[in-house]
């Protein structure tokens, strides 16, 4: 049974009365937030106020990523990805690309390979250089692949390693999950993992290479915990976790592997133990759907602890100290 919810350590409010779609930390003290109005706001967590605002476009900022060399990458819901570099305390547009993808799949920054993984039209994905946005590899199912298992639109993805070899884990609108091999550009495994009814749609996944487990969710009232056989690459559901109200925008495993969180359409943040999968708490601060969740890499000085930040369509960002 879930415990009584703790209180957030602080709630940040939008200065322009807009919902928040995406979050990322640059440092533990600097939180970037993408809005529905096409702007990116920088919050200084030493003062809990906005210290900078960047106008990106007119479409909601679906996702954000910040590299170690002061490069900001923005993804707009209408399909444009832009690369900004920091110069004289201001972000300057350096490159942009149209992804031909209008939907909900978020780009992923792979810091280890310095690449950006973006959705394309249909079931296609591109891996781009994080410095120039030039395409390095493209993953696209063939007609034969589609005959074996329908894919639909790309909904979520994550680069992973198995035995030190790179793969891309991709979830599709149909509920299928595919494991693509970077060496061949081909899927080594495709499984219909997340389907209860025809109306269900996979929207989010996360994977932990240490325990070789992942978790995914979407429009249904369950979360699916899966594993990948390192030898056969077979993807299999190990357990299903029921949630009270259907719909999850994001699942995120914390880096210390102690907990994971789901961000619900009902505005609830559900915290689970990653080891036992037991529900720990339901956070009810948001009054509308929660669209994104992220964790700071280090301690935030004001609370002397790492924090979890959650973005909502209610125009607030809640900050949580779940370590205590």
mmCIF file of C-alpha atoms in Angstrom:
data_model
loop_
_atom_site.group_PDB
_atom_site.id
_atom_site.type_symbol
_atom_site.label_atom_id
_atom_site.label_comp_id
_atom_site.label_asym_id
_atom_site.label_seq_id
_atom_site.Cartn_x
_atom_site.Cartn_y
_atom_site.Cartn_z
ATOM 1 C CA UNK A 1 0.000 0.000 0.000
ATOM 2 C CA UNK A 2 1.291 3.471 -0.935
ATOM 3 C CA UNK A 3 2.384 5.741 1.885
ATOM 4 C CA UNK A 4 0.959 9.169 2.608
ATOM 5 C CA UNK A 5 2.522 11.600 0.116
ATOM 6 C CA UNK A 6 5.292 13.950 1.241
ATOM 7 C CA UNK A 7 5.238 17.651 0.392
ATOM 8 C CA UNK A 8 7.374 19.176 -2.350
ATOM 9 C CA UNK A 9 10.344 21.232 -1.172
ATOM 10 C CA UNK A 10 9.268 24.004 -3.561
ATOM 11 C CA UNK A 11 6.982 24.716 -6.529
ATOM 12 C CA UNK A 12 8.105 26.936 -9.408
ATOM 13 C CA UNK A 13 5.437 28.867 -11.295
ATOM 14 C CA UNK A 14 5.434 29.917 -14.939
ATOM 15 C CA UNK A 15 6.002 33.680 -15.287
ATOM 16 C CA UNK A 16 4.019 33.667 -18.537
ATOM 17 C CA UNK A 17 1.075 31.474 -17.453
ATOM 18 C CA UNK A 18 1.921 28.521 -19.636
ATOM 19 C CA UNK A 19 2.032 24.784 -19.128
ATOM 20 C CA UNK A 20 5.397 23.010 -19.027
ATOM 21 C CA UNK A 21 6.129 20.148 -21.409
ATOM 22 C CA UNK A 22 9.795 19.335 -20.753
ATOM 23 C CA UNK A 23 12.612 19.667 -18.225
ATOM 24 C CA UNK A 24 16.375 19.178 -18.039
ATOM 25 C CA UNK A 25 19.110 20.091 -15.575
ATOM 26 C CA UNK A 26 22.248 21.836 -16.800
ATOM 27 C CA UNK A 27 23.746 21.734 -13.298
ATOM 28 C CA UNK A 28 22.033 20.902 -10.001
ATOM 29 C CA UNK A 29 21.383 24.645 -9.569
ATOM 30 C CA UNK A 30 20.103 25.347 -13.095
ATOM 31 C CA UNK A 31 16.859 23.848 -14.396
ATOM 32 C CA UNK A 32 15.610 24.398 -17.957
ATOM 33 C CA UNK A 33 11.881 24.177 -18.688
ATOM 34 C CA UNK A 34 10.194 24.065 -22.101
ATOM 35 C CA UNK A 35 6.751 25.655 -22.328
ATOM 36 C CA UNK A 36 3.640 25.180 -24.453
ATOM 37 C CA UNK A 37 4.245 28.652 -25.926
ATOM 38 C CA UNK A 38 7.558 27.681 -27.492
ATOM 39 C CA UNK A 39 9.932 29.223 -24.972
ATOM 40 C CA UNK A 40 12.634 27.796 -22.730
ATOM 41 C CA UNK A 41 12.913 29.213 -19.212
ATOM 42 C CA UNK A 42 16.017 28.871 -17.055
ATOM 43 C CA UNK A 43 15.330 28.631 -13.324
ATOM 44 C CA UNK A 44 18.092 29.423 -10.854
ATOM 45 C CA UNK A 45 17.512 27.112 -7.889
ATOM 46 C CA UNK A 46 19.564 29.361 -5.606
ATOM 47 C CA UNK A 47 16.818 31.990 -5.910
ATOM 48 C CA UNK A 48 13.969 29.838 -7.371
ATOM 49 C CA UNK A 49 13.356 32.437 -10.051
ATOM 50 C CA UNK A 50 13.770 32.594 -13.815
ATOM 51 C CA UNK A 51 17.102 34.113 -14.810
ATOM 52 C CA UNK A 52 16.813 33.703 -18.590
ATOM 53 C CA UNK A 53 14.234 33.029 -21.294
ATOM 54 C CA UNK A 54 14.828 31.826 -24.854
ATOM 55 C CA UNK A 55 12.239 32.143 -27.615
ATOM 56 C CA UNK A 56 12.499 28.965 -29.707
ATOM 57 C CA UNK A 57 9.337 28.979 -31.828
ATOM 58 C CA UNK A 58 5.547 28.895 -31.655
ATOM 59 C CA UNK A 59 5.137 25.161 -30.984
ATOM 60 C CA UNK A 60 5.367 23.483 -27.548
ATOM 61 C CA UNK A 61 8.883 22.418 -26.524
ATOM 62 C CA UNK A 62 8.490 18.651 -26.458
ATOM 63 C CA UNK A 63 11.962 17.958 -25.092
ATOM 64 C CA UNK A 64 15.252 19.549 -24.025
ATOM 65 C CA UNK A 65 18.816 18.327 -23.666
ATOM 66 C CA UNK A 66 21.978 20.113 -22.545
ATOM 67 C CA UNK A 67 25.465 18.902 -23.403
ATOM 68 C CA UNK A 68 28.599 19.331 -21.320
ATOM 69 C CA UNK A 69 30.004 21.898 -23.785
ATOM 70 C CA UNK A 70 27.199 24.437 -23.221
ATOM 71 C CA UNK A 71 25.038 23.349 -26.136
ATOM 72 C CA UNK A 72 21.252 23.361 -25.730
ATOM 73 C CA UNK A 73 19.116 21.138 -27.954
ATOM 74 C CA UNK A 74 15.391 21.838 -28.294
ATOM 75 C CA UNK A 75 12.672 19.753 -29.887
ATOM 76 C CA UNK A 76 9.413 21.391 -30.941
ATOM 77 C CA UNK A 77 6.212 19.394 -31.162
ATOM 78 C CA UNK A 78 5.714 20.341 -34.812
ATOM 79 C CA UNK A 79 8.928 18.500 -35.666
ATOM 80 C CA UNK A 80 11.861 20.939 -35.600
ATOM 81 C CA UNK A 81 15.050 20.201 -33.664
ATOM 82 C CA UNK A 82 17.409 23.128 -33.006
ATOM 83 C CA UNK A 83 20.926 23.315 -31.652
ATOM 84 C CA UNK A 84 21.906 26.416 -29.652
ATOM 85 C CA UNK A 85 25.351 27.379 -28.366
ATOM 86 C CA UNK A 86 26.014 29.647 -25.409
ATOM 87 C CA UNK A 87 27.864 32.853 -26.331
ATOM 88 C CA UNK A 88 28.153 35.985 -24.169
ATOM 89 C CA UNK A 89 25.430 34.792 -21.765
ATOM 90 C CA UNK A 90 22.966 34.228 -24.624
ATOM 91 C CA UNK A 91 21.993 31.195 -26.689
ATOM 92 C CA UNK A 92 22.622 31.514 -30.428
ATOM 93 C CA UNK A 93 20.983 29.242 -33.009
ATOM 94 C CA UNK A 94 23.647 27.191 -34.842
ATOM 95 C CA UNK A 95 21.780 24.365 -36.595
ATOM 96 C CA UNK A 96 18.236 23.171 -37.120
ATOM 97 C CA UNK A 97 16.599 20.188 -38.775
ATOM 98 C CA UNK A 98 13.039 19.132 -39.600
ATOM 99 C CA UNK A 99 12.342 15.630 -38.338
ATOM 100 C CA UNK A 100 9.106 15.140 -40.342
ATOM 101 C CA UNK A 101 7.694 13.797 -37.073
ATOM 102 C CA UNK A 102 4.656 15.435 -35.523
ATOM 103 C CA UNK A 103 3.853 13.524 -32.374
ATOM 104 C CA UNK A 104 4.947 12.726 -28.844
ATOM 105 C CA UNK A 105 8.272 10.893 -29.225
ATOM 106 C CA UNK A 106 11.032 12.822 -27.431
ATOM 107 C CA UNK A 107 14.577 13.142 -28.696
ATOM 108 C CA UNK A 108 17.315 11.521 -26.616
ATOM 109 C CA UNK A 109 20.828 12.841 -26.046
ATOM 110 C CA UNK A 110 23.354 10.014 -25.819
ATOM 111 C CA UNK A 111 26.180 11.738 -23.944
ATOM 112 C CA UNK A 112 28.491 8.741 -24.234
ATOM 113 C CA UNK A 113 28.553 8.810 -28.054
ATOM 114 C CA UNK A 114 27.757 12.558 -28.312
ATOM 115 C CA UNK A 115 24.766 11.858 -30.534
ATOM 116 C CA UNK A 116 21.122 12.924 -30.653
ATOM 117 C CA UNK A 117 18.457 10.327 -31.428
ATOM 118 C CA UNK A 118 15.361 11.760 -33.093
ATOM 119 C CA UNK A 119 12.084 10.325 -34.438
ATOM 120 C CA UNK A 120 11.361 10.655 -38.132
ATOM 121 C CA UNK A 121 8.205 10.122 -40.169
ATOM 122 C CA UNK A 122 6.442 6.840 -39.500
ATOM 123 C CA UNK A 123 8.546 4.176 -37.809
ATOM 124 C CA UNK A 124 11.950 5.658 -38.698
ATOM 125 C CA UNK A 125 14.644 6.964 -36.329
ATOM 126 C CA UNK A 126 17.818 8.970 -37.055
ATOM 127 C CA UNK A 127 21.010 9.205 -35.004
ATOM 128 C CA UNK A 128 22.611 12.638 -35.424
ATOM 129 C CA UNK A 129 25.928 14.200 -34.476
ATOM 130 C CA UNK A 130 25.288 16.346 -31.393
ATOM 131 C CA UNK A 131 27.584 19.098 -32.724
ATOM 132 C CA UNK A 132 26.215 19.528 -36.260
ATOM 133 C CA UNK A 133 22.883 17.603 -36.361
ATOM 134 C CA UNK A 134 24.215 15.715 -39.409
ATOM 135 C CA UNK A 135 22.792 12.204 -39.778
ATOM 136 C CA UNK A 136 25.111 9.320 -38.874
ATOM 137 C CA UNK A 137 22.752 6.324 -39.067
ATOM 138 C CA UNK A 138 19.080 5.679 -39.777
ATOM 139 C CA UNK A 139 16.913 2.855 -38.417
ATOM 140 C CA UNK A 140 13.879 2.020 -40.572
ATOM 141 C CA UNK A 141 11.813 -1.188 -40.662
ATOM 142 C CA UNK A 142 11.463 -2.848 -44.052
ATOM 143 C CA UNK A 143 8.208 -4.008 -45.615
ATOM 144 C CA UNK A 144 9.136 -7.524 -44.489
ATOM 145 C CA UNK A 145 9.588 -6.286 -40.914
ATOM 146 C CA UNK A 146 6.152 -4.657 -41.027
ATOM 147 C CA UNK A 147 4.576 -7.904 -42.256
ATOM 148 C CA UNK A 148 5.845 -9.801 -39.219
ATOM 149 C CA UNK A 149 4.703 -7.140 -36.747
ATOM 150 C CA UNK A 150 3.106 -3.733 -37.382
ATOM 151 C CA UNK A 151 5.111 -0.874 -35.912
ATOM 152 C CA UNK A 152 3.210 2.405 -36.307
ATOM 153 C CA UNK A 153 4.729 5.710 -35.227
ATOM 154 C CA UNK A 154 7.840 5.878 -33.082
ATOM 155 C CA UNK A 155 6.761 6.777 -29.537
ATOM 156 C CA UNK A 156 9.901 6.442 -27.365
ATOM 157 C CA UNK A 157 13.498 5.278 -27.543
ATOM 158 C CA UNK A 158 16.624 4.733 -25.467
ATOM 159 C CA UNK A 159 20.211 3.755 -26.336
ATOM 160 C CA UNK A 160 21.485 0.821 -24.273
ATOM 161 C CA UNK A 161 24.501 -1.475 -24.085
ATOM 162 C CA UNK A 162 24.532 -5.280 -23.871
ATOM 163 C CA UNK A 163 27.953 -6.877 -23.388
ATOM 164 C CA UNK A 164 29.532 -3.490 -24.298
ATOM 165 C CA UNK A 165 27.729 -3.450 -27.661
ATOM 166 C CA UNK A 166 25.405 -0.573 -28.538
ATOM 167 C CA UNK A 167 21.717 -1.084 -29.253
ATOM 168 C CA UNK A 168 18.688 1.167 -29.554
ATOM 169 C CA UNK A 169 15.520 0.200 -27.700
ATOM 170 C CA UNK A 170 12.473 1.647 -29.485
ATOM 171 C CA UNK A 171 8.778 1.630 -28.560
ATOM 172 C CA UNK A 172 6.076 2.034 -31.203
ATOM 173 C CA UNK A 173 2.470 3.129 -31.375
ATOM 174 C CA UNK A 174 1.346 -0.471 -31.950
ATOM 175 C CA UNK A 175 2.739 -1.576 -28.574
ATOM 176 C CA UNK A 176 5.773 -3.227 -30.175
ATOM 177 C CA UNK A 177 9.282 -2.807 -28.779
ATOM 178 C CA UNK A 178 12.264 -3.364 -31.068
ATOM 179 C CA UNK A 179 15.953 -3.725 -30.264
ATOM 180 C CA UNK A 180 18.091 -2.277 -33.079
ATOM 181 C CA UNK A 181 21.767 -3.164 -33.568
ATOM 182 C CA UNK A 182 24.036 -0.166 -34.247
ATOM 183 C CA UNK A 183 26.467 -2.384 -36.208
ATOM 184 C CA UNK A 184 23.960 -3.608 -38.791
ATOM 185 C CA UNK A 185 21.181 -1.006 -38.628
ATOM 186 C CA UNK A 186 18.709 -3.866 -38.311
ATOM 187 C CA UNK A 187 16.407 -5.047 -35.506
ATOM 188 C CA UNK A 188 17.670 -8.109 -33.640
ATOM 189 C CA UNK A 189 14.416 -8.547 -31.733
ATOM 190 C CA UNK A 190 10.872 -7.239 -32.072
ATOM 191 C CA UNK A 191 8.156 -8.053 -29.532
ATOM 192 C CA UNK A 192 4.512 -7.039 -29.119
ATOM 193 C CA UNK A 193 5.030 -6.131 -25.489
ATOM 194 C CA UNK A 194 2.518 -3.495 -24.487
ATOM 195 C CA UNK A 195 -0.993 -4.267 -25.706
ATOM 196 C CA UNK A 196 -4.142 -4.970 -23.708
ATOM 197 C CA UNK A 197 -6.724 -3.599 -26.129
ATOM 198 C CA UNK A 198 -6.532 -2.099 -29.616
ATOM 199 C CA UNK A 199 -6.917 1.333 -28.053
ATOM 200 C CA UNK A 200 -3.722 0.995 -25.990
ATOM 201 C CA UNK A 201 -0.668 2.934 -27.074
ATOM 202 C CA UNK A 202 2.901 2.699 -25.764
ATOM 203 C CA UNK A 203 4.273 6.146 -24.876
ATOM 204 C CA UNK A 204 7.317 5.861 -22.629
ATOM 205 C CA UNK A 205 10.050 3.482 -21.515
ATOM 206 C CA UNK A 206 13.229 3.416 -19.445
ATOM 207 C CA UNK A 207 15.878 0.727 -19.032
ATOM 208 C CA UNK A 208 18.432 -0.192 -16.372
ATOM 209 C CA UNK A 209 21.454 -2.151 -17.675
ATOM 210 C CA UNK A 210 22.615 -3.090 -14.171
ATOM 211 C CA UNK A 211 19.576 -5.211 -13.363
ATOM 212 C CA UNK A 212 18.763 -5.820 -17.046
ATOM 213 C CA UNK A 213 15.209 -4.610 -16.520
ATOM 214 C CA UNK A 214 13.098 -1.933 -18.111
ATOM 215 C CA UNK A 215 9.712 -0.395 -17.511
ATOM 216 C CA UNK A 216 7.226 1.003 -19.994
ATOM 217 C CA UNK A 217 3.797 2.609 -19.938
ATOM 218 C CA UNK A 218 1.246 4.406 -22.055
ATOM 219 C CA UNK A 219 -2.477 4.855 -22.384
ATOM 220 C CA UNK A 220 -3.495 1.788 -20.371
ATOM 221 C CA UNK A 221 -3.889 1.368 -16.604
ATOM 222 C CA UNK A 222 -0.706 -0.671 -16.158
ATOM 223 C CA UNK A 223 3.073 -0.428 -16.244
ATOM 224 C CA UNK A 224 4.989 -3.330 -17.766
ATOM 225 C CA UNK A 225 8.358 -4.395 -16.357
ATOM 226 C CA UNK A 226 10.436 -6.291 -18.918
ATOM 227 C CA UNK A 227 13.862 -7.842 -19.323
ATOM 228 C CA UNK A 228 16.205 -8.488 -22.275
ATOM 229 C CA UNK A 229 18.034 -11.800 -22.550
ATOM 230 C CA UNK A 230 21.673 -10.780 -23.173
ATOM 231 C CA UNK A 231 22.347 -13.828 -25.373
ATOM 232 C CA UNK A 232 19.152 -14.239 -27.419
ATOM 233 C CA UNK A 233 18.041 -10.552 -27.108
ATOM 234 C CA UNK A 234 14.513 -11.773 -26.395
ATOM 235 C CA UNK A 235 12.350 -9.119 -24.714
ATOM 236 C CA UNK A 236 9.876 -10.508 -22.185
ATOM 237 C CA UNK A 237 7.399 -9.057 -19.697
ATOM 238 C CA UNK A 238 8.331 -10.031 -16.139
ATOM 239 C CA UNK A 239 5.626 -8.216 -14.209
ATOM 240 C CA UNK A 240 2.727 -5.803 -14.650
ATOM 241 C CA UNK A 241 1.954 -3.033 -12.167
ATOM 242 C CA UNK A 242 -1.604 -1.740 -11.978
ATOM 243 C CA UNK A 243 -2.216 2.012 -11.655
ATOM 244 C CA UNK A 244 -5.530 3.463 -10.544
ATOM 245 C CA UNK A 245 -6.156 5.811 -13.470
ATOM 246 C CA UNK A 246 -5.091 5.061 -17.022
ATOM 247 C CA UNK A 247 -2.417 7.040 -18.836
ATOM 248 C CA UNK A 248 1.300 7.680 -18.247
ATOM 249 C CA UNK A 249 3.408 10.286 -20.040
ATOM 250 C CA UNK A 250 6.797 9.375 -18.570
ATOM 251 C CA UNK A 251 8.561 6.674 -16.588
ATOM 252 C CA UNK A 252 12.028 7.487 -15.205
ATOM 253 C CA UNK A 253 14.365 5.273 -13.207
ATOM 254 C CA UNK A 254 16.562 7.239 -10.789
ATOM 255 C CA UNK A 255 20.301 6.803 -11.377
ATOM 256 C CA UNK A 256 20.916 5.230 -7.963
ATOM 257 C CA UNK A 257 18.419 2.501 -9.006
ATOM 258 C CA UNK A 258 16.447 2.778 -5.778
ATOM 259 C CA UNK A 259 13.197 4.159 -7.178
ATOM 260 C CA UNK A 260 11.367 4.915 -10.386
ATOM 261 C CA UNK A 261 8.517 7.330 -11.023
ATOM 262 C CA UNK A 262 5.569 7.421 -13.414
ATOM 263 C CA UNK A 263 4.022 10.730 -14.487
ATOM 264 C CA UNK A 264 0.281 10.297 -14.942
ATOM 265 C CA UNK A 265 -2.411 11.825 -17.074
ATOM 266 C CA UNK A 266 -4.334 12.193 -13.805
ATOM 267 C CA UNK A 267 -1.668 14.536 -12.352
ATOM 268 C CA UNK A 268 -0.264 11.872 -10.027
ATOM 269 C CA UNK A 269 3.414 11.081 -9.589
ATOM 270 C CA UNK A 270 3.666 7.449 -8.510
ATOM 271 C CA UNK A 271 6.888 6.388 -6.809
ATOM 272 C CA UNK A 272 7.901 2.705 -6.824
ATOM 273 C CA UNK A 273 10.829 0.797 -5.390
ATOM 274 C CA UNK A 274 12.929 -0.339 -8.358
ATOM 275 C CA UNK A 275 14.197 -3.375 -6.439
ATOM 276 C CA UNK A 276 10.893 -4.760 -5.169
ATOM 277 C CA UNK A 277 8.529 -2.830 -7.513
ATOM 278 C CA UNK A 278 6.479 -2.005 -4.441
ATOM 279 C CA UNK A 279 4.515 1.308 -4.558
ATOM 280 C CA UNK A 280 6.036 3.780 -2.101
ATOM 281 C CA UNK A 281 4.054 7.006 -2.483
ATOM 282 C CA UNK A 282 1.586 8.880 -4.670
ATOM 283 C CA UNK A 283 2.399 12.593 -5.024
ATOM 284 C CA UNK A 284 -0.681 14.737 -5.614
ATOM 285 C CA UNK A 285 0.682 18.290 -5.919
ATOM 286 C CA UNK A 286 -0.241 18.740 -9.595
ATOM 287 C CA UNK A 287 -3.826 19.546 -10.538
ATOM 288 C CA UNK A 288 -3.517 18.475 -14.187
ATOM 289 C CA UNK A 289 -1.510 15.942 -16.180
ATOM 290 C CA UNK A 290 2.208 15.641 -15.467
ATOM 291 C CA UNK A 291 4.193 15.795 -18.704
ATOM 292 C CA UNK A 292 7.832 15.312 -17.720
ATOM 293 C CA UNK A 293 10.092 14.234 -14.860
ATOM 294 C CA UNK A 294 13.849 14.582 -14.366
ATOM 295 C CA UNK A 295 16.447 14.193 -11.601
ATOM 296 C CA UNK A 296 19.375 16.437 -10.678
ATOM 297 C CA UNK A 297 22.808 14.813 -10.969
ATOM 298 C CA UNK A 298 24.001 16.251 -7.665
ATOM 299 C CA UNK A 299 22.833 18.025 -4.533
ATOM 300 C CA UNK A 300 20.935 21.295 -4.775
ATOM 301 C CA UNK A 301 22.504 23.594 -2.182
ATOM 302 C CA UNK A 302 19.249 25.081 -0.867
ATOM 303 C CA UNK A 303 17.982 21.652 0.246
ATOM 304 C CA UNK A 304 21.344 19.888 0.552
ATOM 305 C CA UNK A 305 19.996 16.985 -1.482
ATOM 306 C CA UNK A 306 19.424 15.873 -5.076
ATOM 307 C CA UNK A 307 15.919 16.707 -6.248
ATOM 308 C CA UNK A 308 13.330 15.336 -8.620
ATOM 309 C CA UNK A 309 11.568 17.916 -10.784
ATOM 310 C CA UNK A 310 8.161 17.325 -12.390
ATOM 311 C CA UNK A 311 6.504 19.503 -15.040
ATOM 312 C CA UNK A 312 2.760 19.857 -15.358
ATOM 313 C CA UNK A 313 0.172 21.311 -17.683
ATOM 314 C CA UNK A 314 -1.079 23.217 -14.618
ATOM 315 C CA UNK A 315 1.807 25.676 -15.121
ATOM 316 C CA UNK A 316 3.990 24.599 -12.225
ATOM 317 C CA UNK A 317 7.177 22.637 -11.648
ATOM 318 C CA UNK A 318 7.268 20.679 -8.414
ATOM 319 C CA UNK A 319 10.610 19.922 -6.730
ATOM 320 C CA UNK A 320 10.911 16.879 -4.473
ATOM 321 C CA UNK A 321 13.528 15.533 -2.056
ATOM 322 C CA UNK A 322 12.817 11.799 -2.143
ATOM 323 C CA UNK A 323 16.114 10.828 -0.498
ATOM 324 C CA UNK A 324 14.813 11.793 2.939
#
